[in-house]
Amino acid sequence: MGLIHEVIHQAQHGDDARMDDMRQRIEEIRREEEEKRLAVVAAKRVQQRVTQSQEIRERLSKKSVIDAKLVNLAQMADNEAKRQADRELDNLWHELMLKEVEAKKQRDVEEAKRRCLTEQSNLTILANQVAGKLALEEQKKQIHVEDREHMQRLLEKLRQEDLENVERERRKREELKKDLQEQILMAKRKLAEQARHEAEMDRLRGTIAAEELAKERSDIKESSAALRKELLAYIEYLEDLRKEEARRNAEVDKLIEKSLQDATSKRNQAVQRFKAARRKILDDVLRGREQQLRMKNENEKKEMEARRLEKEMLEKQMESEAKLTAYAKKEKKERMLCYRKDLEEQWKQAEDAKRREAEEEKKTYLEELKRQEEYEKLTEELLEASEIVVPHPFKILLRECAARYAAEKEGQCYCPPPLDEEK
């Protein structure tokens, strides 16, 4: 609704507003025309005063010459300033290029240093890994050598113990054999003594007289029966002794075999225990070494990850610094280009303004020369008029101005004549 009322209001009062605008425009046009007319009148009056005054014309002429010289000097100074500014700008661009080349060299040197440091770090890590691997291999070899030496010492100890056991069993068997031989020797001695006794008995029986034969026959029978019984008992004892010796020999052989078996079993058990202990020690050492290597690898991985993160952060920082440097260089270059463009635009505008001023001054100077020539021509015509007619005081002034101008033009000093002589 507000828009409709506004449209209606504008439709109702639009003609009045247009009429007011037209009246204001007409008044402005009239005022501008009046100002232009007054300016033209004032300019004409000034021009009339200038054309009527020789001194003003001379001053304007001198001023025009001085202004022309000043314009030439200003143009020369401007050209020199422009050349100086061009030289300074070229020097500035040259210094900027040198600084950019130096900065690029510095960045290349820093990049080369960083690459060298990174390569040295990688080589150090690789050397440490290779040294760790070689140390591990050397440690494994040392462990194997120590295990082999310990095994050899243990085997040598077991062999020595076996030899000592065999020697001990051999000594026992020798002692047992010696005891058996002594017992057998004693038995043989006893049998020999018995045989000798029997021979002695036979000899005694042969030497016994017949008288005792009957008497002793019964005794001999009794003694023979007892002797036979004793001999049978002794033979049985010898048989038992032989069996006992065989049994003892068998027991000794069994004991020797059992001792050998026990020694072999003990040696095997000791070897197995040693192997188990060595395997356990080796497993413990390997597990400890593997744990150390795993921890070392984890630490190296953590260090490498930290170095990688640090390298990435450094690369990102370098990239951001490079971007900032490039952006700063670009912005600086753009500012320099804008500054140069502004300077060139200012120089161009100054040149255009100076050219327009020079053209206007030249045009003004030519117009002034033309007016001066016309004024001189008019003055000469007035001076060449009839001298019978009483000269007008203004003509006298014109003649003096012309004479003064001619004298100054020839480099002479002009002195005006007295008024009485002129009359």
GROMACS .gro file of C-alpha atoms in nm:
model
  423
    1MET     CA    1   0.000   0.000   0.000
    2GLY     CA    2   0.286   0.237   0.079
    3LEU     CA    3   0.433   0.174  -0.266
    4ILE     CA    4   0.096   0.248  -0.433
    5HIS     CA    5   0.060   0.574  -0.240
    6GLU     CA    6   0.413   0.668  -0.334
    7VAL     CA    7   0.343   0.598  -0.704
    8ILE     CA    8   0.022   0.802  -0.690
    9HIS     CA    9   0.204   1.084  -0.512
   10GLN     CA   10   0.482   1.082  -0.771
   11ALA     CA   11   0.227   1.081  -1.055
   12GLN     CA   12   0.046   1.379  -0.902
   13HIS     CA   13   0.350   1.585  -0.821
   14GLY     CA   14   0.580   1.466  -1.102
   15ASP     CA   15   0.497   1.756  -1.337
   16ASP     CA   16   0.563   2.015  -1.066
   17ALA     CA   17   0.897   1.857  -0.987
   18ARG     CA   18   0.994   1.850  -1.355
   19MET     CA   19   0.897   2.214  -1.395
   20ASP     CA   20   1.104   2.307  -1.087
   21ASP     CA   21   1.398   2.112  -1.226
   22MET     CA   22   1.366   2.286  -1.564
   23ARG     CA   23   1.349   2.629  -1.398
   24GLN     CA   24   1.655   2.550  -1.188
   25ARG     CA   25   1.841   2.426  -1.495
   26ILE     CA   26   1.751   2.741  -1.691
   27GLU     CA   27   1.870   2.957  -1.402
   28GLU     CA   28   2.198   2.764  -1.384
   29ILE     CA   29   2.248   2.799  -1.762
   30ARG     CA   30   2.179   3.173  -1.742
   31ARG     CA   31   2.415   3.208  -1.448
   32GLU     CA   32   2.689   3.017  -1.628
   33GLU     CA   33   2.643   3.227  -1.945
   34GLU     CA   34   2.657   3.544  -1.738
   35GLU     CA   35   2.975   3.423  -1.567
   36LYS     CA   36   3.129   3.337  -1.904
   37ARG     CA   37   3.031   3.679  -2.041
   38LEU     CA   38   3.178   3.856  -1.742
   39ALA     CA   39   3.494   3.650  -1.772
   40VAL     CA   40   3.523   3.740  -2.143
   41VAL     CA   41   3.467   4.108  -2.064
   42ALA     CA   42   3.729   4.098  -1.791
   43ALA     CA   43   3.970   3.920  -2.023
   44LYS     CA   44   3.911   4.177  -2.295
   45ARG     CA   45   3.965   4.460  -2.047
   46VAL     CA   46   4.288   4.302  -1.930
   47GLN     CA   47   4.392   4.250  -2.291
   48GLN     CA   48   4.312   4.614  -2.368
   49ARG     CA   49   4.518   4.728  -2.071
   50VAL     CA   50   4.800   4.505  -2.180
   51THR     CA   51   4.786   4.623  -2.539
   52GLN     CA   52   4.772   4.985  -2.427
   53SER     CA   53   5.071   4.960  -2.188
   54GLN     CA   54   5.420   4.922  -2.336
   55GLU     CA   55   5.572   4.844  -1.996
   56ILE     CA   56   5.323   4.567  -1.928
   57ARG     CA   57   5.387   4.427  -2.273
   58GLU     CA   58   5.760   4.435  -2.216
   59ARG     CA   59   5.720   4.268  -1.880
   60LEU     CA   60   5.499   4.004  -2.037
   61SER     CA   61   5.753   3.953  -2.313
   62LYS     CA   62   6.037   3.921  -2.064
   63LYS     CA   63   5.821   3.699  -1.849
   64SER     CA   64   5.740   3.484  -2.154
   65VAL     CA   65   6.110   3.453  -2.240
   66ILE     CA   66   6.198   3.374  -1.879
   67ASP     CA   67   5.908   3.131  -1.855
   68ALA     CA   68   6.019   2.965  -2.179
   69LYS     CA   69   6.372   2.933  -2.043
   70LEU     CA   70   6.237   2.811  -1.712
   71VAL     CA   71   6.017   2.565  -1.898
   72ASN     CA   72   6.319   2.445  -2.094
   73LEU     CA   73   6.523   2.420  -1.774
   74ALA     CA   74   6.236   2.245  -1.597
   75GLN     CA   75   6.199   2.010  -1.892
   76MET     CA   76   6.574   1.942  -1.888
   77ALA     CA   77   6.564   1.890  -1.511
   78ASP     CA   78   6.257   1.672  -1.552
   79ASN     CA   79   6.431   1.470  -1.821
   80GLU     CA   80   6.738   1.440  -1.599
   81ALA     CA   81   6.518   1.342  -1.303
   82LYS     CA   82   6.341   1.092  -1.524
   83ARG     CA   83   6.673   0.947  -1.638
   84GLN     CA   84   6.792   0.943  -1.275
   85ALA     CA   85   6.469   0.774  -1.167
   86ASP     CA   86   6.510   0.523  -1.450
   87ARG     CA   87   6.866   0.459  -1.339
   88GLU     CA   88   6.756   0.426  -0.976
   89LEU     CA   89   6.473   0.195  -1.079
   90ASP     CA   90   6.713  -0.012  -1.290
   91ASN     CA   91   6.958  -0.021  -0.999
   92LEU     CA   92   6.673  -0.118  -0.768
   93TRP     CA   93   6.565  -0.397  -1.002
   94HIS     CA   94   6.928  -0.504  -1.036
   95GLU     CA   95   6.969  -0.512  -0.656
   96LEU     CA   96   6.641  -0.700  -0.623
   97MET     CA   97   6.756  -0.953  -0.882
   98LEU     CA   98   7.093  -0.987  -0.706
   99LYS     CA   99   6.917  -1.032  -0.371
  100GLU     CA  100   6.683  -1.286  -0.526
  101VAL     CA  101   6.977  -1.474  -0.681
  102GLU     CA  102   7.163  -1.459  -0.348
  103ALA     CA  103   6.852  -1.577  -0.162
  104LYS     CA  104   6.810  -1.859  -0.415
  105LYS     CA  105   7.175  -1.956  -0.370
  106GLN     CA  106   7.129  -1.946   0.007
  107ARG     CA  107   6.815  -2.159  -0.021
  108ASP     CA  108   7.001  -2.403  -0.247
  109VAL     CA  109   7.288  -2.417   0.004
  110GLU     CA  110   7.045  -2.471   0.293
  111GLU     CA  111   6.861  -2.736   0.093
  112ALA     CA  112   7.193  -2.907   0.010
  113LYS     CA  113   7.292  -2.892   0.378
  114ARG     CA  114   6.957  -3.038   0.482
  115ARG     CA  115   6.992  -3.314   0.221
  116CYS     CA  116   7.345  -3.387   0.344
  117LEU     CA  117   7.225  -3.395   0.706
  118THR     CA  118   6.936  -3.623   0.610
  119GLU     CA  119   7.168  -3.854   0.415
  120GLN     CA  120   7.417  -3.856   0.703
  121SER     CA  121   7.135  -3.936   0.946
  122ASN     CA  122   7.012  -4.217   0.720
  123LEU     CA  123   7.368  -4.347   0.679
  124THR     CA  124   7.418  -4.330   1.056
  125ILE     CA  125   7.093  -4.520   1.116
  126LEU     CA  126   7.189  -4.777   0.851
  127ALA     CA  127   7.539  -4.809   0.998
  128ASN     CA  128   7.391  -4.854   1.346
  129GLN     CA  129   7.152  -5.119   1.215
  130VAL     CA  130   7.434  -5.298   1.030
  131ALA     CA  131   7.657  -5.269   1.338
  132GLY     CA  132   7.376  -5.404   1.557
  133LYS     CA  133   7.317  -5.691   1.316
  134LEU     CA  134   7.689  -5.766   1.298
  135ALA     CA  135   7.712  -5.745   1.678
  136LEU     CA  136   7.416  -5.983   1.705
  137GLU     CA  137   7.578  -6.224   1.460
  138GLU     CA  138   7.907  -6.194   1.646
  139GLN     CA  139   7.727  -6.252   1.977
  140LYS     CA  140   7.552  -6.556   1.831
  141LYS     CA  141   7.886  -6.687   1.705
  142GLN     CA  142   8.042  -6.618   2.045
  143ILE     CA  143   7.752  -6.799   2.217
  144HIS     CA  144   7.791  -7.096   1.981
  145VAL     CA  145   8.167  -7.101   2.038
  146GLU     CA  146   8.118  -7.081   2.416
  147ASP     CA  147   7.851  -7.354   2.398
  148ARG     CA  148   8.079  -7.571   2.190
  149GLU     CA  149   8.369  -7.514   2.427
  150HIS     CA  150   8.146  -7.580   2.729
  151MET     CA  151   8.011  -7.893   2.561
  152GLN     CA  152   8.362  -8.009   2.486
  153ARG     CA  153   8.466  -7.942   2.845
  154LEU     CA  154   8.158  -8.124   2.972
  155LEU     CA  155   8.218  -8.417   2.737
  156GLU     CA  156   8.581  -8.422   2.840
  157LYS     CA  157   8.472  -8.419   3.205
  158LEU     CA  158   8.223  -8.699   3.141
  159ARG     CA  159   8.485  -8.892   2.950
  160GLN     CA  160   8.729  -8.842   3.235
  161GLU     CA  161   8.464  -8.952   3.484
  162ASP     CA  162   8.389  -9.256   3.266
  163LEU     CA  163   8.757  -9.336   3.249
  164GLU     CA  164   8.786  -9.294   3.625
  165ASN     CA  165   8.479  -9.515   3.679
  166VAL     CA  166   8.616  -9.777   3.440
  167GLU     CA  167   8.954  -9.757   3.611
  168ARG     CA  168   8.784  -9.785   3.950
  169GLU     CA  169   8.580 -10.084   3.835
  170ARG     CA  170   8.889 -10.234   3.682
  171ARG     CA  171   9.077 -10.191   4.010
  172LYS     CA  172   8.782 -10.340   4.200
  173ARG     CA  173   8.770 -10.630   3.960
  174GLU     CA  174   9.148 -10.672   3.986
  175GLU     CA  175   9.122 -10.665   4.364
  176LEU     CA  176   8.834 -10.913   4.355
  177LYS     CA  177   9.026 -11.128   4.110
  178LYS     CA  178   9.332 -11.104   4.332
  179ASP     CA  179   9.126 -11.205   4.634
  180LEU     CA  180   8.979 -11.497   4.442
  181GLN     CA  181   9.324 -11.598   4.322
  182GLU     CA  182   9.452 -11.579   4.678
  183GLN     CA  183   9.158 -11.787   4.796
  184ILE     CA  184   9.217 -12.036   4.512
  185LEU     CA  185   9.588 -12.040   4.596
  186MET     CA  186   9.507 -12.100   4.961
  187ALA     CA  187   9.268 -12.377   4.856
  188LYS     CA  188   9.535 -12.527   4.633
  189ARG     CA  189   9.785 -12.501   4.913
  190LYS     CA  190   9.537 -12.662   5.141
  191LEU     CA  191   9.479 -12.940   4.883
  192ALA     CA  192   9.854 -12.976   4.838
  193GLU     CA  193   9.895 -12.994   5.211
  194GLN     CA  194   9.619 -13.249   5.223
  195ALA     CA  195   9.782 -13.446   4.942
  196ARG     CA  196  10.114 -13.421   5.113
  197HIS     CA  197   9.944 -13.531   5.430
  198GLU     CA  198   9.787 -13.819   5.244
  199ALA     CA  199  10.123 -13.907   5.093
  200GLU     CA  200  10.273 -13.884   5.433
  201MET     CA  201   9.994 -14.104   5.555
  202ASP     CA  202  10.063 -14.345   5.270
  203ARG     CA  203  10.428 -14.337   5.349
  204LEU     CA  204  10.347 -14.387   5.712
  205ARG     CA  205  10.112 -14.666   5.616
  206GLY     CA  206  10.395 -14.824   5.412
  207THR     CA  207  10.643 -14.796   5.693
  208ILE     CA  208  10.407 -14.912   5.958
  209ALA     CA  209  10.496 -15.251   6.062
  210ALA     CA  210  10.289 -15.540   5.998
  211GLU     CA  211  10.219 -15.554   6.359
  212GLU     CA  212  10.033 -15.245   6.341
  213LEU     CA  213   9.863 -15.333   6.016
  214ALA     CA  214   9.590 -15.524   6.175
  215LYS     CA  215   9.556 -15.277   6.450
  216GLU     CA  216   9.560 -14.982   6.232
  217ARG     CA  217   9.365 -15.134   5.950
  218SER     CA  218   9.057 -15.070   6.138
  219ASP     CA  219   9.193 -14.729   6.229
  220ILE     CA  220   9.286 -14.674   5.864
  221LYS     CA  221   8.946 -14.778   5.755
  222GLU     CA  222   8.796 -14.543   6.002
  223SER     CA  223   9.044 -14.270   5.912
  224SER     CA  224   9.003 -14.349   5.539
  225ALA     CA  225   8.630 -14.322   5.574
  226ALA     CA  226   8.673 -14.002   5.767
  227LEU     CA  227   8.936 -13.885   5.521
  228ARG     CA  228   8.717 -13.983   5.229
  229LYS     CA  229   8.433 -13.808   5.391
  230GLU     CA  230   8.654 -13.510   5.459
  231LEU     CA  231   8.794 -13.526   5.105
  232LEU     CA  232   8.447 -13.542   4.959
  233ALA     CA  233   8.355 -13.252   5.177
  234TYR     CA  234   8.665 -13.069   5.062
  235ILE     CA  235   8.595 -13.150   4.697
  236GLU     CA  236   8.242 -13.033   4.753
  237TYR     CA  237   8.386 -12.723   4.915
  238LEU     CA  238   8.616 -12.671   4.615
  239GLU     CA  239   8.320 -12.718   4.383
  240ASP     CA  240   8.125 -12.472   4.589
  241LEU     CA  241   8.425 -12.243   4.589
  242ARG     CA  242   8.451 -12.273   4.208
  243LYS     CA  243   8.082 -12.206   4.174
  244GLU     CA  244   8.115 -11.917   4.417
  245GLU     CA  245   8.408 -11.786   4.212
  246ALA     CA  246   8.206 -11.825   3.891
  247ARG     CA  247   7.911 -11.659   4.062
  248ARG     CA  248   8.134 -11.381   4.189
  249ASN     CA  249   8.289 -11.343   3.843
  250ALA     CA  250   7.938 -11.326   3.697
  251GLU     CA  251   7.836 -11.077   3.965
  252VAL     CA  252   8.154 -10.879   3.899
  253ASP     CA  253   8.078 -10.882   3.526
  254LYS     CA  254   7.721 -10.782   3.606
  255LEU     CA  255   7.844 -10.511   3.837
  256ILE     CA  256   8.092 -10.391   3.574
  257GLU     CA  257   7.823 -10.400   3.306
  258LYS     CA  258   7.576 -10.232   3.540
  259SER     CA  259   7.835  -9.970   3.634
  260LEU     CA  260   7.906  -9.918   3.265
  261GLN     CA  261   7.534  -9.894   3.198
  262ASP     CA  262   7.492  -9.661   3.494
  263ALA     CA  263   7.787  -9.454   3.378
  264THR     CA  264   7.647  -9.446   3.023
  265SER     CA  265   7.302  -9.360   3.157
  266LYS     CA  266   7.449  -9.093   3.385
  267ARG     CA  267   7.656  -8.963   3.099
  268ASN     CA  268   7.352  -8.960   2.870
  269GLN     CA  269   7.144  -8.797   3.142
  270ALA     CA  270   7.422  -8.545   3.205
  271VAL     CA  271   7.448  -8.481   2.831
  272GLN     CA  272   7.070  -8.443   2.811
  273ARG     CA  273   7.069  -8.217   3.117
  274PHE     CA  274   7.354  -8.016   2.969
  275LYS     CA  275   7.179  -7.997   2.634
  276ALA     CA  276   6.855  -7.898   2.806
  277ALA     CA  277   7.038  -7.642   3.021
  278ARG     CA  278   7.230  -7.516   2.720
  279ARG     CA  279   6.911  -7.506   2.515
  280LYS     CA  280   6.736  -7.322   2.799
  281ILE     CA  281   7.027  -7.081   2.839
  282LEU     CA  282   7.046  -7.035   2.463
  283ASP     CA  283   6.670  -6.986   2.445
  284ASP     CA  284   6.686  -6.739   2.733
  285VAL     CA  285   6.976  -6.558   2.569
  286LEU     CA  286   6.800  -6.560   2.232
  287ARG     CA  287   6.474  -6.446   2.391
  288GLY     CA  288   6.658  -6.172   2.578
  289ARG     CA  289   6.845  -6.077   2.264
  290GLU     CA  290   6.525  -6.089   2.060
  291GLN     CA  291   6.354  -5.875   2.323
  292GLN     CA  292   6.650  -5.636   2.315
  293LEU     CA  293   6.641  -5.632   1.936
  294ARG     CA  294   6.264  -5.586   1.941
  295MET     CA  295   6.297  -5.301   2.189
  296LYS     CA  296   6.586  -5.161   1.986
  297ASN     CA  297   6.385  -5.193   1.666
  298GLU     CA  298   6.085  -5.033   1.836
  299ASN     CA  299   6.308  -4.752   1.965
  300GLU     CA  300   6.464  -4.715   1.621
  301LYS     CA  301   6.117  -4.718   1.464
  302LYS     CA  302   6.004  -4.456   1.716
  303GLU     CA  303   6.317  -4.252   1.646
  304MET     CA  304   6.269  -4.295   1.271
  305GLU     CA  305   5.901  -4.201   1.310
  306ALA     CA  306   6.003  -3.900   1.518
  307ARG     CA  307   6.266  -3.810   1.258
  308ARG     CA  308   6.010  -3.862   0.982
  309LEU     CA  309   5.758  -3.642   1.163
  310GLU     CA  310   6.029  -3.387   1.231
  311LYS     CA  311   6.136  -3.407   0.866
  312GLU     CA  312   5.774  -3.370   0.752
  313MET     CA  313   5.725  -3.076   0.988
  314LEU     CA  314   6.052  -2.928   0.862
  315GLU     CA  315   5.948  -2.986   0.501
  316LYS     CA  316   5.605  -2.836   0.573
  317GLN     CA  317   5.770  -2.544   0.748
  318MET     CA  318   6.013  -2.506   0.458
  319GLU     CA  319   5.725  -2.534   0.213
  320SER     CA  320   5.523  -2.277   0.407
  321GLU     CA  321   5.829  -2.054   0.432
  322ALA     CA  322   5.891  -2.102   0.060
  323LYS     CA  323   5.526  -2.021  -0.010
  324LEU     CA  324   5.543  -1.719   0.219
  325THR     CA  325   5.870  -1.615   0.058
  326ALA     CA  326   5.725  -1.667  -0.289
  327TYR     CA  327   5.408  -1.482  -0.187
  328ALA     CA  328   5.618  -1.204  -0.033
  329LYS     CA  329   5.835  -1.190  -0.344
  330LYS     CA  330   5.528  -1.192  -0.563
  331GLU     CA  331   5.361  -0.925  -0.352
  332LYS     CA  332   5.682  -0.722  -0.346
  333LYS     CA  333   5.719  -0.765  -0.720
  334GLU     CA  334   5.357  -0.665  -0.771
  335ARG     CA  335   5.409  -0.364  -0.544
  336MET     CA  336   5.721  -0.273  -0.738
  337LEU     CA  337   5.536  -0.318  -1.065
  338CYS     CA  338   5.245  -0.111  -0.934
  339TYR     CA  339   5.490   0.146  -0.803
  340ARG     CA  340   5.669   0.150  -1.136
  341LYS     CA  341   5.339   0.167  -1.318
  342ASP     CA  342   5.229   0.451  -1.090
  343LEU     CA  343   5.560   0.628  -1.146
  344GLU     CA  344   5.531   0.580  -1.519
  345GLU     CA  345   5.171   0.700  -1.504
  346GLN     CA  346   5.276   0.998  -1.294
  347TRP     CA  347   5.563   1.070  -1.532
  348LYS     CA  348   5.329   1.036  -1.823
  349GLN     CA  349   5.074   1.265  -1.662
  350ALA     CA  350   5.351   1.510  -1.569
  351GLU     CA  351   5.485   1.492  -1.924
  352ASP     CA  352   5.138   1.544  -2.064
  353ALA     CA  353   5.076   1.833  -1.825
  354LYS     CA  354   5.415   1.985  -1.905
  355ARG     CA  355   5.356   1.935  -2.274
  356ARG     CA  356   5.015   2.097  -2.248
  357GLU     CA  357   5.160   2.381  -2.040
  358ALA     CA  358   5.444   2.419  -2.288
  359GLU     CA  359   5.198   2.418  -2.576
  360GLU     CA  360   4.976   2.669  -2.396
  361GLU     CA  361   5.275   2.885  -2.306
  362LYS     CA  362   5.404   2.857  -2.661
  363LYS     CA  363   5.061   2.945  -2.793
  364THR     CA  364   5.039   3.233  -2.545
  365TYR     CA  365   5.389   3.343  -2.640
  366LEU     CA  366   5.305   3.333  -3.010
  367GLU     CA  367   4.985   3.523  -2.949
  368GLU     CA  368   5.178   3.774  -2.740
  369LEU     CA  369   5.436   3.810  -3.019
  370LYS     CA  370   5.157   3.856  -3.268
  371ARG     CA  371   4.990   4.119  -3.051
  372GLN     CA  372   5.326   4.286  -2.999
  373GLU     CA  373   5.389   4.295  -3.371
  374GLU     CA  374   5.044   4.438  -3.428
  375TYR     CA  375   5.106   4.691  -3.152
  376GLU     CA  376   5.442   4.789  -3.301
  377LYS     CA  377   5.284   4.819  -3.642
  378LEU     CA  378   5.008   5.036  -3.498
  379THR     CA  379   5.266   5.243  -3.312
  380GLU     CA  380   5.471   5.297  -3.624
  381GLU     CA  381   5.160   5.402  -3.811
  382LEU     CA  382   5.077   5.646  -3.537
  383LEU     CA  383   5.431   5.780  -3.531
  384GLU     CA  384   5.440   5.824  -3.903
  385ALA     CA  385   5.127   6.040  -3.889
  386SER     CA  386   5.151   6.416  -3.956
  387GLU     CA  387   5.356   6.594  -3.695
  388ILE     CA  388   5.174   6.928  -3.771
  389VAL     CA  389   4.883   6.802  -3.574
  390VAL     CA  390   4.930   6.858  -3.209
  391PRO     CA  391   5.020   6.518  -3.072
  392HIS     CA  392   4.800   6.365  -2.814
  393PRO     CA  393   4.969   6.300  -2.481
  394PHE     CA  394   4.897   5.931  -2.527
  395LYS     CA  395   5.081   5.942  -2.862
  396ILE     CA  396   5.379   6.102  -2.688
  397LEU     CA  397   5.376   5.816  -2.437
  398LEU     CA  398   5.349   5.568  -2.721
  399ARG     CA  399   5.649   5.727  -2.894
  400GLU     CA  400   5.852   5.713  -2.574
  401CYS     CA  401   5.756   5.351  -2.519
  402ALA     CA  402   5.856   5.268  -2.878
  403ALA     CA  403   6.187   5.454  -2.842
  404ARG     CA  404   6.257   5.284  -2.506
  405TYR     CA  405   6.179   4.942  -2.653
  406ALA     CA  406   6.406   5.008  -2.955
  407ALA     CA  407   6.689   5.125  -2.728
  408GLU     CA  408   6.656   4.826  -2.500
  409LYS     CA  409   6.642   4.601  -2.804
  410GLU     CA  410   6.971   4.751  -2.928
  411GLY     CA  411   7.121   4.732  -2.580
  412GLN     CA  412   7.128   5.108  -2.523
  413CYS     CA  413   6.998   5.319  -2.239
  414TYR     CA  414   6.703   5.539  -2.321
  415CYS     CA  415   6.652   5.879  -2.163
  416PRO     CA  416   6.316   6.045  -2.233
  417PRO     CA  417   6.335   6.410  -2.361
  418PRO     CA  418   6.193   6.696  -2.157
  419LEU     CA  419   5.834   6.789  -2.216
  420ASP     CA  420   5.923   7.149  -2.313
  421GLU     CA  421   6.142   7.039  -2.603
  422GLU     CA  422   5.871   6.811  -2.733
  423LYS     CA  423   5.624   7.093  -2.728
   0.00000   0.00000   0.00000
